[in-house]
Every structure is written in structure tokens, then in C-alpha cells.
């Protein structure tokens, strides 16, 4: 503790406990000015009902910082940072294990009284286990912004508890953020709470899982809810402000929002298609919003092109395996073949088929692109070939990241019907899966196809041709938040 200026620092990396009444485990406090820093990387406890595990306080001017990276428990409060009435920021954070076990206990608290910013962060495991407890709490009383952020595991387990709360009383924005797991498990609990009095916007940003619903109240400001793909809200959503704004960033959504005494509800789906409808019940307006993720629709043509492109390559491989020249062999490349067809096919044969085999009427199989055997040449060729691949699509605006897998195989037969003409036919089947990130949507497709092909080879000129078609059966699975 300092009384007339200067910084105060208190830390523990071992084992520490304060078990008496009004006990404080680790405390750093300044009087007139100076920063206060209190930290724990070991085991610390203030187990009585009114105990405080870690506390940093500046009485007048200076920043207050309290942090835990070890194991910490308190009764009334687990981790507290409080900045004084003449300026200074307050930051309270937990990256370890922290708990407030008493009634009305606060797990992590950051408070400013002189216009500074208050920030409470949890990236570890945090809990407020008593009735009326708050897991993560950030508050400003005389201006300044308040931010409560959870990226770990957070819970308010008692009745009427609040998981994450941000509050400003005289201007300044209040923002509550969850990207981890957050819950208010007791009856009457609220998962995420953001509130402003006398101006300032109140905002909730959720990309994780929240149980206990969301409450946003802005007096003289806007109430803003932002849902990011992968998020889930279990419970009621209540919003009141000069206006209510609901933002969606990717994913499929079906939300019901209750507003009372506020302005219009504005929906921003980031370019994705959505519908909304409102019903007034007494002084409340109930708005339902449905948002459809456009990723699968935007990439459907590319998925089909991916599969048909592989099929075209399969046929190209078969053409590349034919020799040219009237009366020439039906299999492989002849090393001394210098015809136009052979030169062209060599240029297009960069990607071999997965498997290709040949059989003939005289039971002499040849595998791969072997040199042609000595005469007599084989008249009929039976072949089989397969393909597979993966295409990755990066996110672009409202279109999310996705990957598309495709595979298939075909069985074919061709025969020389004259000295210049070879004709064949094939049938095959395959499948593909288009998977949007975070399991937003999946499309499974089954393909069947077949066709005919051939080559007309005359002296120094040749002509390859193919005609094929097929059908697709799609099954779509869509998950909503």
C-alpha cells in the first residue's frame, strides 16, 4: 500500500490464504496517485463469505490491474480492479481457475469511478456460485466505456445470477462479449447483460454458446446484438433502446426478440437473405427473424463443375491411352509414334487417372500406358478408371469458407469398327460432399452418368468426340443457431 504517491504491487506464486472475517488474499492499494497491480500465479484463497481473493485499488488517480493465472477463490469477490475517482483504467482478468462462492459474489470485476475504461476478461475457468452472483462484471460510474469479455468457460450458478455483465451509468458504451462457453444456470438468471444509463450504446457480441438468454438495455442509446456464425443462444432475448439493431455474420438463424418501449428493430444480415415479422402484445413487440446462409447456393455450380471436370479428365485419360494412325494399336503410346494425335495427347495427359486397366478378347491384359504390343493389335478394349479430389473455398463476404470433395469411377469398352474409326461407351457413378465451415450446412450428392465416345483418325488428322449425361440426387442438412 502507498499513501502519498507511488505504485503498489502485490503478487503470489506459491500458496496463500486469508480465512478470517473480511479477509483479502492479495491486495495492492494506492492513496493519492500511482498504479496498483495485484496478481496470482499460484494458489490463493479468501474463503469467508466477505473475502476477496485478489484486489487492486487506486483511490484517486492511477490504473488498477488485478489478474490470476493460477487457482483463486473468494467469497464476496474473486478478482477485483477498482480505479479511483479522478481518472485511471481498471483491468481485471483471469486465465486460470477463479471462483466467488458467497451470495452476491462476483467472479471477476473491473470498476472505474473517474471516467476511465473498465475491462473484465476471462480466458480460463470462472464461476460465481452463490445466489445473485455475477461471473464477469465491468462497470463505469462517471463516463468511460465498460467491456466484459469471456473467451473461456464462465458460469453464474446460483438463482438470479448473471453470467457476463457490462454497465455504464453516466455515458460511455457498455459491451458484453462471449466467444466461449457462458451460462446462467440458476432460476431467474441472465446469460449476458449489457446496460447503459444516460447515454451510450449497449451491445452484446456473441460467437460462443450462451445459456440464460440475453438482455440489452440502452437509455439514450442504441441496443445492439451481434451474432457470429457458430454462436448459440438458449433463452429469451430482450432489447430496449433508441433503436434495436440485430447483426448477423454468417450462418442460419431463427431468433425471437422481445422489445418494449424502444424504437424500431433494424436487421442487418450482411447480404444474406432474411425475413422478419413483428407482433405487438401490450407494450411489447415480438420480432421473429430468420436468416438463411447463402454459401451452398453460391457454390452449387462450382460443386457440379468440380465433379464434371473430373469426369472430363477421366475421358481425356482414355483418349490419351489410344494410339493413333490407321490400323494402329488400340493400347498405349507407341514410342516411335510422331503423329499429330500422339503429340497432342501427350500435352493433355498431365494428370493420370487413379486406375486404368485393359482386357481383350484374347485374355492378354495390359496395365497403364504401356508401349503397344506387336501385331496382332487388340480390337476391343475394356477399361476402368476412378478419380477423387478436394476443392477448398475461402470465405468471401456473406459466403463462408467451405470445402468440396468429389469421387467417382467408370467402366467402359471401346472397339475399332473400321480402319479410321474407334467407338466406345461407358457408365459410372460417384458422389460429392459440400461442407460449410462450423457445420452450418452440408450437401451430399450422388451422381450416375454414362455416354459414348470415339476417335476418327485419318492419316495426319484426328477427331475425338464424346457425348455423356447423367443425374444428380442431392440431400441437404442445414443447422441453425
Short mmCIF file of C-alpha atoms in Angstrom, two decimals:
data_model
loop_
_atom_site.label_atom_id
_atom_site.label_comp_id
_atom_site.label_asym_id
_atom_site.label_seq_id
_atom_site.Cartn_x
_atom_site.Cartn_y
_atom_site.Cartn_z
CA UNK A 1 0.00 0.00 0.00
CA UNK A 2 1.14 3.55 -0.78
CA UNK A 3 -0.44 6.62 0.84
CA UNK A 4 1.29 9.65 -0.74
CA UNK A 5 2.03 8.58 -4.28
CA UNK A 6 3.88 5.75 -5.97
CA UNK A 7 2.97 2.36 -7.35
CA UNK A 8 1.83 -0.59 -5.29
CA UNK A 9 2.43 -4.21 -6.34
CA UNK A 10 1.39 -7.44 -4.64
CA UNK A 11 1.84 -10.93 -6.10
CA UNK A 12 1.75 -14.60 -5.14
CA UNK A 13 3.35 -17.57 -6.91
CA UNK A 14 3.10 -20.01 -4.03
CA UNK A 15 0.25 -20.91 -1.70
CA UNK A 16 -1.65 -18.16 0.15
CA UNK A 17 -4.88 -18.00 2.17
CA UNK A 18 -6.89 -15.42 4.15
CA UNK A 19 -9.53 -17.28 6.14
CA UNK A 20 -10.61 -14.67 8.66
CA UNK A 21 -13.58 -12.30 8.51
CA UNK A 22 -13.25 -9.67 5.74
CA UNK A 23 -10.08 -11.43 4.60
CA UNK A 24 -8.18 -10.37 1.49
CA UNK A 25 -5.79 -12.82 -0.11
CA UNK A 26 -3.66 -10.47 -2.27
CA UNK A 27 -4.04 -6.67 -2.13
CA UNK A 28 -2.36 -3.72 -3.85
CA UNK A 29 -3.63 -0.23 -3.00
CA UNK A 30 -2.52 3.34 -3.70
CA UNK A 31 -3.64 6.50 -1.89
CA UNK A 32 -3.09 9.82 -3.68
CA UNK A 33 -1.67 8.62 -7.02
CA UNK A 34 0.10 5.74 -8.66
CA UNK A 35 -0.82 2.42 -10.23
CA UNK A 36 -1.88 -0.65 -8.28
CA UNK A 37 -1.12 -4.17 -9.50
CA UNK A 38 -2.12 -7.42 -7.80
CA UNK A 39 -1.52 -10.87 -9.33
CA UNK A 40 -1.59 -14.57 -8.52
CA UNK A 41 0.11 -17.42 -10.37
CA UNK A 42 -0.06 -19.90 -7.51
CA UNK A 43 -2.85 -20.95 -5.16
CA UNK A 44 -4.73 -18.18 -3.38
CA UNK A 45 -7.92 -18.18 -1.32
CA UNK A 46 -10.12 -15.89 0.78
CA UNK A 47 -12.76 -18.40 1.72
CA UNK A 48 -15.02 -16.46 4.07
CA UNK A 49 -18.32 -15.03 2.81
CA UNK A 50 -16.96 -11.46 2.61
CA UNK A 51 -13.49 -12.43 1.49
CA UNK A 52 -11.75 -11.08 -1.63
CA UNK A 53 -9.18 -13.21 -3.40
CA UNK A 54 -7.20 -10.60 -5.40
CA UNK A 55 -7.75 -6.84 -5.28
CA UNK A 56 -6.05 -3.80 -6.84
CA UNK A 57 -7.36 -0.33 -5.89
CA UNK A 58 -6.36 3.22 -6.76
CA UNK A 59 -8.08 5.77 -4.52
CA UNK A 60 -7.63 8.91 -6.62
CA UNK A 61 -5.53 8.71 -9.83
CA UNK A 62 -3.89 5.69 -11.41
CA UNK A 63 -4.58 2.43 -13.15
CA UNK A 64 -5.70 -0.67 -11.26
CA UNK A 65 -4.80 -4.13 -12.56
CA UNK A 66 -5.72 -7.45 -10.93
CA UNK A 67 -5.01 -10.81 -12.56
CA UNK A 68 -5.00 -14.52 -11.89
CA UNK A 69 -3.22 -17.24 -13.84
CA UNK A 70 -3.27 -19.80 -11.07
CA UNK A 71 -6.06 -21.01 -8.77
CA UNK A 72 -8.00 -18.34 -6.89
CA UNK A 73 -11.17 -18.27 -4.77
CA UNK A 74 -13.03 -15.60 -2.88
CA UNK A 75 -16.30 -15.30 -1.05
CA UNK A 76 -17.61 -11.85 -1.96
CA UNK A 77 -15.28 -11.34 -4.94
CA UNK A 78 -12.65 -13.39 -6.70
CA UNK A 79 -10.67 -10.77 -8.67
CA UNK A 80 -11.25 -7.01 -8.33
CA UNK A 81 -9.70 -3.97 -10.05
CA UNK A 82 -11.03 -0.56 -8.99
CA UNK A 83 -9.75 2.78 -10.33
CA UNK A 84 -10.23 5.97 -8.31
CA UNK A 85 -12.46 8.97 -8.70
CA UNK A 86 -10.03 11.23 -10.59
CA UNK A 87 -9.06 9.03 -13.52
CA UNK A 88 -7.47 5.76 -14.38
CA UNK A 89 -8.40 2.49 -16.04
CA UNK A 90 -9.35 -0.75 -14.31
CA UNK A 91 -8.50 -4.19 -15.71
CA UNK A 92 -9.39 -7.48 -14.06
CA UNK A 93 -8.51 -10.74 -15.80
CA UNK A 94 -8.41 -14.47 -15.28
CA UNK A 95 -6.57 -17.07 -17.34
CA UNK A 96 -6.54 -19.73 -14.64
CA UNK A 97 -9.23 -21.04 -12.32
CA UNK A 98 -11.27 -18.50 -10.39
CA UNK A 99 -14.45 -18.56 -8.28
CA UNK A 100 -16.57 -16.37 -5.99
CA UNK A 101 -18.53 -18.71 -3.74
CA UNK A 102 -20.56 -16.40 -1.49
CA UNK A 103 -24.03 -14.89 -2.00
CA UNK A 104 -23.97 -11.97 -4.47
CA UNK A 105 -20.36 -12.82 -5.23
CA UNK A 106 -18.58 -11.55 -8.35
CA UNK A 107 -16.00 -13.72 -10.03
CA UNK A 108 -14.14 -11.02 -12.00
CA UNK A 109 -14.87 -7.30 -11.51
CA UNK A 110 -13.47 -4.12 -13.06
CA UNK A 111 -14.83 -0.72 -11.90
CA UNK A 112 -13.83 2.87 -12.65
CA UNK A 113 -15.13 5.91 -10.77
CA UNK A 114 -13.38 8.74 -12.59
CA UNK A 115 -14.03 8.37 -16.31
CA UNK A 116 -11.57 5.63 -17.25
CA UNK A 117 -12.32 2.41 -19.05
CA UNK A 118 -13.26 -0.76 -17.20
CA UNK A 119 -12.31 -4.14 -18.68
CA UNK A 120 -13.03 -7.57 -17.22
CA UNK A 121 -11.64 -10.59 -19.09
CA UNK A 122 -11.87 -14.33 -18.65
CA UNK A 123 -9.95 -16.79 -20.81
CA UNK A 124 -9.82 -19.54 -18.20
CA UNK A 125 -12.44 -21.10 -15.96
CA UNK A 126 -14.57 -18.72 -13.89
CA UNK A 127 -17.67 -19.12 -11.73
CA UNK A 128 -19.95 -17.18 -9.39
CA UNK A 129 -21.57 -19.91 -7.32
CA UNK A 130 -23.78 -18.03 -4.84
CA UNK A 131 -27.26 -16.64 -5.33
CA UNK A 132 -27.32 -13.30 -7.16
CA UNK A 133 -23.74 -13.74 -8.30
CA UNK A 134 -22.12 -12.31 -11.44
CA UNK A 135 -19.44 -14.20 -13.31
CA UNK A 136 -17.73 -11.33 -15.20
CA UNK A 137 -18.59 -7.70 -14.46
CA UNK A 138 -17.34 -4.38 -15.91
CA UNK A 139 -18.77 -1.02 -14.74
CA UNK A 140 -18.07 2.70 -15.12
CA UNK A 141 -19.83 5.28 -12.98
CA UNK A 142 -18.61 8.61 -14.40
CA UNK A 143 -18.24 8.18 -18.15
CA UNK A 144 -15.88 5.81 -19.86
CA UNK A 145 -16.59 2.53 -21.60
CA UNK A 146 -17.11 -0.82 -19.92
CA UNK A 147 -16.24 -4.16 -21.57
CA UNK A 148 -16.83 -7.63 -20.14
CA UNK A 149 -15.32 -10.41 -22.22
CA UNK A 150 -15.39 -14.20 -21.96
CA UNK A 151 -13.38 -16.48 -24.23
CA UNK A 152 -13.14 -19.36 -21.78
CA UNK A 153 -15.65 -21.10 -19.53
CA UNK A 154 -17.88 -18.89 -17.37
CA UNK A 155 -20.94 -19.58 -15.22
CA UNK A 156 -23.27 -17.97 -12.69
CA UNK A 157 -24.70 -20.99 -10.91
CA UNK A 158 -26.97 -19.52 -8.26
CA UNK A 159 -30.53 -18.17 -8.53
CA UNK A 160 -30.84 -14.75 -10.24
CA UNK A 161 -27.22 -14.84 -11.35
CA UNK A 162 -25.72 -13.11 -14.39
CA UNK A 163 -23.03 -14.72 -16.50
CA UNK A 164 -21.49 -11.66 -18.20
CA UNK A 165 -22.45 -8.05 -17.41
CA UNK A 166 -21.32 -4.64 -18.69
CA UNK A 167 -22.79 -1.42 -17.24
CA UNK A 168 -22.22 2.32 -17.67
CA UNK A 169 -24.11 4.87 -15.58
CA UNK A 170 -23.24 8.30 -16.96
CA UNK A 171 -22.33 7.97 -20.59
CA UNK A 172 -19.99 5.60 -22.33
CA UNK A 173 -20.66 2.37 -24.17
CA UNK A 174 -21.25 -0.96 -22.46
CA UNK A 175 -20.15 -4.08 -24.35
CA UNK A 176 -20.50 -7.71 -23.29
CA UNK A 177 -18.67 -10.27 -25.43
CA UNK A 178 -18.80 -14.05 -25.40
CA UNK A 179 -16.75 -16.30 -27.65
CA UNK A 180 -16.54 -19.22 -25.25
CA UNK A 181 -18.99 -21.09 -23.05
CA UNK A 182 -21.21 -18.94 -20.85
CA UNK A 183 -24.19 -19.86 -18.67
CA UNK A 184 -26.58 -18.55 -16.05
CA UNK A 185 -27.73 -21.86 -14.63
CA UNK A 186 -29.98 -20.78 -11.77
CA UNK A 187 -33.65 -19.78 -11.98
CA UNK A 188 -34.11 -16.12 -12.93
CA UNK A 189 -30.61 -15.92 -14.37
CA UNK A 190 -29.42 -13.90 -17.38
CA UNK A 191 -26.67 -15.22 -19.60
CA UNK A 192 -25.39 -11.90 -20.98
CA UNK A 193 -26.41 -8.43 -19.79
CA UNK A 194 -25.44 -5.01 -21.22
CA UNK A 195 -26.92 -1.75 -19.96
CA UNK A 196 -26.28 1.98 -20.29
CA UNK A 197 -27.83 4.87 -18.36
CA UNK A 198 -27.82 8.50 -19.55
CA UNK A 199 -26.41 7.86 -22.99
CA UNK A 200 -24.15 5.37 -24.69
CA UNK A 201 -24.83 2.21 -26.67
CA UNK A 202 -25.32 -1.17 -25.04
CA UNK A 203 -24.01 -4.06 -27.13
CA UNK A 204 -23.75 -7.83 -26.92
CA UNK A 205 -21.44 -9.73 -29.28
CA UNK A 206 -21.85 -13.48 -29.20
CA UNK A 207 -19.90 -16.09 -31.14
CA UNK A 208 -19.98 -18.79 -28.45
CA UNK A 209 -22.66 -20.63 -26.51
CA UNK A 210 -24.84 -18.74 -24.04
CA UNK A 211 -27.45 -20.22 -21.73
CA UNK A 212 -29.86 -17.96 -19.86
CA UNK A 213 -30.71 -15.59 -22.69
CA UNK A 214 -29.61 -12.03 -23.44
CA UNK A 215 -30.78 -8.70 -22.04
CA UNK A 216 -29.75 -5.37 -23.61
CA UNK A 217 -30.97 -2.02 -22.32
CA UNK A 218 -29.80 1.40 -23.53
CA UNK A 219 -31.26 4.59 -22.07
CA UNK A 220 -30.49 7.33 -24.58
CA UNK A 221 -28.54 4.98 -26.84
CA UNK A 222 -28.88 2.02 -29.15
CA UNK A 223 -29.33 -1.61 -28.14
CA UNK A 224 -27.16 -3.78 -30.40
CA UNK A 225 -26.97 -7.56 -30.71
CA UNK A 226 -24.36 -9.15 -32.99
CA UNK A 227 -24.48 -12.90 -33.66
CA UNK A 228 -21.49 -14.52 -35.35
CA UNK A 229 -21.61 -17.87 -37.12
CA UNK A 230 -21.17 -20.75 -34.70
CA UNK A 231 -22.94 -18.95 -31.86
CA UNK A 232 -25.91 -20.26 -29.92
CA UNK A 233 -28.28 -18.50 -27.55
CA UNK A 234 -30.53 -20.53 -25.26
CA UNK A 235 -33.19 -18.40 -23.58
CA UNK A 236 -35.08 -15.18 -24.17
CA UNK A 237 -33.63 -12.16 -26.00
CA UNK A 238 -34.81 -8.79 -24.67
CA UNK A 239 -33.76 -5.45 -26.16
CA UNK A 240 -34.71 -1.84 -25.42
CA UNK A 241 -33.11 1.30 -26.80
CA UNK A 242 -33.49 4.29 -29.04
CA UNK A 243 -33.32 1.62 -31.72
CA UNK A 244 -32.71 -2.11 -31.65
CA UNK A 245 -30.13 -3.37 -34.12
CA UNK A 246 -29.56 -7.06 -34.77
CA UNK A 247 -26.49 -8.00 -36.82
CA UNK A 248 -25.75 -11.43 -38.25
CA UNK A 249 -22.37 -12.58 -39.55
CA UNK A 250 -22.81 -15.88 -41.39
CA UNK A 251 -24.84 -18.95 -40.52
CA UNK A 252 -28.52 -19.89 -40.36
CA UNK A 253 -30.59 -18.16 -37.69
CA UNK A 254 -34.07 -18.24 -36.22
CA UNK A 255 -34.39 -15.78 -33.35
CA UNK A 256 -37.28 -14.31 -31.40
CA UNK A 257 -36.60 -10.84 -29.97
CA UNK A 258 -38.76 -9.10 -27.36
CA UNK A 259 -38.62 -5.29 -27.33
CA UNK A 260 -40.52 -2.95 -25.04
CA UNK A 261 -40.80 0.84 -25.18
CA UNK A 262 -37.98 1.19 -27.68
CA UNK A 263 -37.56 2.33 -31.24
CA UNK A 264 -37.59 0.28 -34.45
CA UNK A 265 -35.81 -3.05 -34.80
CA UNK A 266 -33.23 -3.00 -37.60
CA UNK A 267 -31.89 -6.26 -39.07
CA UNK A 268 -28.54 -6.45 -40.86
CA UNK A 269 -27.82 -9.90 -42.30
CA UNK A 270 -24.62 -8.91 -44.08
CA UNK A 271 -26.02 -9.61 -47.52
CA UNK A 272 -27.63 -12.95 -46.64
CA UNK A 273 -31.37 -13.42 -47.35
CA UNK A 274 -33.65 -12.98 -44.33
CA UNK A 275 -37.26 -12.44 -43.36
CA UNK A 276 -38.68 -10.81 -40.24
CA UNK A 277 -42.14 -10.29 -38.78
CA UNK A 278 -43.34 -8.37 -35.72
CA UNK A 279 -46.31 -8.77 -33.42
CA UNK A 280 -47.35 -6.28 -30.73
CA UNK A 281 -48.53 -7.72 -27.43
CA UNK A 282 -49.44 -4.99 -24.94
CA UNK A 283 -46.41 -2.70 -24.63
CA UNK A 284 -44.06 -5.28 -26.05
CA UNK A 285 -43.16 -6.09 -29.64
CA UNK A 286 -42.11 -9.61 -30.53
CA UNK A 287 -39.96 -9.82 -33.65
CA UNK A 288 -39.01 -13.09 -35.31
CA UNK A 289 -36.02 -13.12 -37.66
CA UNK A 290 -34.96 -15.97 -39.95
CA UNK A 291 -31.64 -15.76 -41.82
CA UNK A 292 -30.54 -18.22 -44.50
CA UNK A 293 -26.85 -18.76 -45.10
CA UNK A 294 -26.16 -18.35 -48.85
CA UNK A 295 -22.92 -20.33 -49.08
CA UNK A 296 -24.31 -23.55 -50.57
CA UNK A 297 -26.39 -21.69 -53.14
CA UNK A 298 -23.43 -19.55 -54.16
CA UNK A 299 -21.14 -22.56 -54.63
CA UNK A 300 -23.61 -25.09 -56.12
CA UNK A 301 -22.48 -24.53 -59.71
CA UNK A 302 -18.82 -24.86 -58.74
CA UNK A 303 -19.55 -28.16 -56.99
CA UNK A 304 -21.13 -29.61 -60.14
CA UNK A 305 -18.31 -28.19 -62.28
CA UNK A 306 -15.79 -29.81 -59.95
CA UNK A 307 -17.34 -33.24 -60.50
CA UNK A 308 -17.90 -32.92 -64.25
CA UNK A 309 -14.37 -31.60 -64.66
CA UNK A 310 -13.02 -34.77 -63.05
CA UNK A 311 -15.25 -36.83 -65.35
CA UNK A 312 -13.94 -34.99 -68.40
CA UNK A 313 -10.39 -35.70 -67.27
CA UNK A 314 -11.29 -39.38 -66.95
CA UNK A 315 -12.32 -39.44 -70.63
CA UNK A 316 -9.23 -37.46 -71.59
CA UNK A 317 -7.13 -40.16 -69.95
CA UNK A 318 -8.81 -42.78 -72.11
CA UNK A 319 -8.18 -40.79 -75.27
CA UNK A 320 -4.55 -40.35 -74.21
CA UNK A 321 -4.23 -44.12 -73.88
CA UNK A 322 -5.24 -44.70 -77.51
CA UNK A 323 -2.58 -44.88 -80.18
CA UNK A 324 -3.14 -43.15 -83.48
CA UNK A 325 -2.78 -43.94 -87.13
CA UNK A 326 -4.89 -46.11 -89.34
CA UNK A 327 -4.63 -49.70 -88.29
CA UNK A 328 -2.59 -48.70 -85.25
CA UNK A 329 -2.65 -50.41 -81.88
CA UNK A 330 -5.56 -49.85 -79.54
CA UNK A 331 -3.48 -49.56 -76.40
CA UNK A 332 -0.75 -47.35 -75.02
CA UNK A 333 1.62 -44.88 -76.59
CA UNK A 334 3.97 -46.10 -79.26
CA UNK A 335 7.44 -44.72 -78.53
CA UNK A 336 8.04 -44.02 -82.21
CA UNK A 337 4.58 -42.52 -82.84
CA UNK A 338 5.11 -38.98 -84.15
CA UNK A 339 1.60 -38.29 -85.43
CA UNK A 340 -0.38 -35.15 -84.65
CA UNK A 341 -2.73 -37.11 -82.38
CA UNK A 342 0.10 -38.56 -80.33
CA UNK A 343 1.77 -35.16 -79.85
CA UNK A 344 -1.48 -33.51 -78.85
CA UNK A 345 -2.45 -36.29 -76.47
CA UNK A 346 0.94 -36.13 -74.77
CA UNK A 347 0.30 -32.46 -73.99
CA UNK A 348 -3.08 -33.24 -72.42
CA UNK A 349 -2.00 -36.25 -70.41
CA UNK A 350 -0.64 -34.35 -67.39
CA UNK A 351 -2.98 -35.88 -64.84
CA UNK A 352 -3.22 -39.68 -64.98
CA UNK A 353 -6.35 -41.48 -63.89
CA UNK A 354 -6.39 -43.15 -60.50
CA UNK A 355 -6.60 -46.62 -62.03
CA UNK A 356 -6.87 -47.92 -65.56
CA UNK A 357 -6.88 -51.48 -66.72
CA UNK A 358 -7.46 -53.14 -70.03
CA UNK A 359 -8.63 -56.55 -71.14
CA UNK A 360 -9.06 -58.01 -74.57
CA UNK A 361 -10.82 -60.80 -76.30
CA UNK A 362 -7.71 -62.99 -76.24
CA UNK A 363 -7.21 -62.64 -72.46
CA UNK A 364 -3.96 -60.66 -72.65
CA UNK A 365 -4.38 -57.76 -70.11
CA UNK A 366 -2.15 -54.73 -70.17
CA UNK A 367 -2.00 -52.19 -67.29
CA UNK A 368 -1.29 -48.48 -67.62
CA UNK A 369 0.07 -46.73 -70.65
CA UNK A 370 2.42 -49.46 -71.81
CA UNK A 371 4.03 -49.50 -75.26
CA UNK A 372 1.79 -51.22 -77.81
CA UNK A 373 2.41 -54.91 -78.26
CA UNK A 374 3.49 -56.42 -81.50
CA UNK A 375 0.81 -57.29 -84.06
CA UNK A 376 -1.85 -58.52 -83.98
CA UNK A 377 -3.33 -55.42 -82.30
CA UNK A 378 -6.20 -55.80 -79.87
CA UNK A 379 -9.53 -54.98 -81.37
CA UNK A 380 -11.62 -54.47 -78.19
CA UNK A 381 -10.56 -52.66 -75.01
CA UNK A 382 -12.30 -52.81 -71.64
CA UNK A 383 -11.17 -50.20 -69.16
CA UNK A 384 -11.93 -48.93 -65.66
CA UNK A 385 -10.89 -45.63 -64.11
CA UNK A 386 -11.53 -43.66 -60.95
CA UNK A 387 -10.99 -40.14 -59.66
CA UNK A 388 -11.17 -38.11 -56.46
CA UNK A 389 -10.24 -34.70 -55.15
CA UNK A 390 -10.93 -31.84 -52.75
CA UNK A 391 -11.56 -28.15 -53.51
CA UNK A 392 -11.28 -25.50 -50.79
CA UNK A 393 -13.35 -22.31 -50.99
CA UNK A 394 -12.22 -19.37 -48.87
CA UNK A 395 -14.71 -17.04 -47.19
CA UNK A 396 -15.80 -14.05 -49.24
CA UNK A 397 -18.30 -11.60 -47.75
CA UNK A 398 -21.52 -13.39 -46.87
CA UNK A 399 -20.15 -16.63 -48.37
CA UNK A 400 -18.47 -18.73 -45.69
CA UNK A 401 -15.48 -20.99 -46.05
CA UNK A 402 -16.34 -24.42 -47.44
CA UNK A 403 -14.69 -27.48 -48.89
CA UNK A 404 -15.99 -29.78 -51.60
CA UNK A 405 -14.94 -33.41 -52.01
CA UNK A 406 -15.73 -35.46 -55.11
CA UNK A 407 -15.05 -39.06 -56.11
CA UNK A 408 -16.25 -41.47 -58.76
CA UNK A 409 -15.44 -44.25 -61.16
CA UNK A 410 -16.39 -45.53 -64.58
CA UNK A 411 -16.30 -48.73 -66.59
CA UNK A 412 -16.02 -48.52 -70.37
CA UNK A 413 -15.49 -50.50 -73.53
CA UNK A 414 -14.41 -49.40 -77.00
CA UNK A 415 -13.71 -51.15 -80.28
CA UNK A 416 -12.23 -50.30 -83.64
CA UNK A 417 -15.12 -50.51 -86.09
CA UNK A 418 -13.09 -49.54 -89.16
CA UNK A 419 -9.55 -48.62 -90.04
CA UNK A 420 -10.13 -44.97 -89.10
CA UNK A 421 -12.92 -45.11 -86.53
CA UNK A 422 -12.99 -46.31 -82.92
CA UNK A 423 -16.22 -46.16 -80.86
CA UNK A 424 -16.88 -46.78 -77.18
CA UNK A 425 -19.35 -46.39 -74.32
CA UNK A 426 -19.06 -46.07 -70.56
CA UNK A 427 -21.16 -45.94 -67.38
CA UNK A 428 -20.21 -44.78 -63.91
CA UNK A 429 -21.24 -43.37 -60.56
CA UNK A 430 -19.82 -41.12 -57.88
CA UNK A 431 -20.56 -38.74 -55.07
CA UNK A 432 -19.62 -35.40 -53.58
CA UNK A 433 -19.98 -33.53 -50.30
CA UNK A 434 -20.07 -29.77 -49.93
CA UNK A 435 -19.35 -28.89 -46.29
CA UNK A 436 -19.69 -25.32 -44.97
CA UNK A 437 -17.49 -24.35 -42.02
CA UNK A 438 -18.74 -24.90 -38.46
CA UNK A 439 -21.23 -27.43 -39.83
CA UNK A 440 -23.58 -24.66 -40.94
CA UNK A 441 -24.77 -26.76 -43.87
CA UNK A 442 -23.83 -29.93 -45.70
CA UNK A 443 -24.95 -31.14 -49.13
CA UNK A 444 -24.40 -34.78 -50.09
CA UNK A 445 -24.80 -35.59 -53.78
CA UNK A 446 -24.96 -38.90 -55.65
CA UNK A 447 -24.16 -38.98 -59.37
CA UNK A 448 -24.86 -41.55 -62.08
CA UNK A 449 -23.62 -40.97 -65.61
CA UNK A 450 -22.94 -42.62 -68.91
CA UNK A 451 -22.14 -41.82 -72.51
CA UNK A 452 -20.44 -42.64 -75.76
CA UNK A 453 -17.11 -41.52 -77.19
CA UNK A 454 -14.87 -42.18 -80.13
CA UNK A 455 -11.98 -41.18 -82.32
CA UNK A 456 -11.77 -40.71 -86.07
CA UNK A 457 -8.11 -40.98 -87.03
CA UNK A 458 -7.17 -40.42 -90.69
CA UNK A 459 -3.59 -40.06 -91.86
CA UNK A 460 -2.28 -36.86 -90.13
CA UNK A 461 -5.59 -35.70 -88.73
CA UNK A 462 -7.80 -36.98 -85.93
CA UNK A 463 -11.05 -36.04 -84.26
CA UNK A 464 -12.02 -37.04 -80.68
CA UNK A 465 -15.63 -36.76 -79.60
CA UNK A 466 -17.76 -37.64 -76.55
CA UNK A 467 -21.37 -37.26 -75.54
CA UNK A 468 -22.41 -38.04 -71.98
CA UNK A 469 -25.05 -37.16 -69.41
CA UNK A 470 -26.35 -38.19 -66.03
CA UNK A 471 -28.39 -37.35 -63.00
CA UNK A 472 -27.79 -35.92 -59.51
CA UNK A 473 -29.60 -36.70 -56.26
CA UNK A 474 -28.97 -34.12 -53.50
CA UNK A 475 -29.55 -34.30 -49.77
CA UNK A 476 -29.10 -31.09 -47.75
CA UNK A 477 -28.64 -30.84 -43.99
CA UNK A 478 -28.88 -27.34 -42.50
CA UNK A 479 -28.11 -26.41 -38.89
CA UNK A 480 -29.42 -23.22 -37.33
CA UNK A 481 -28.14 -21.26 -34.38
#
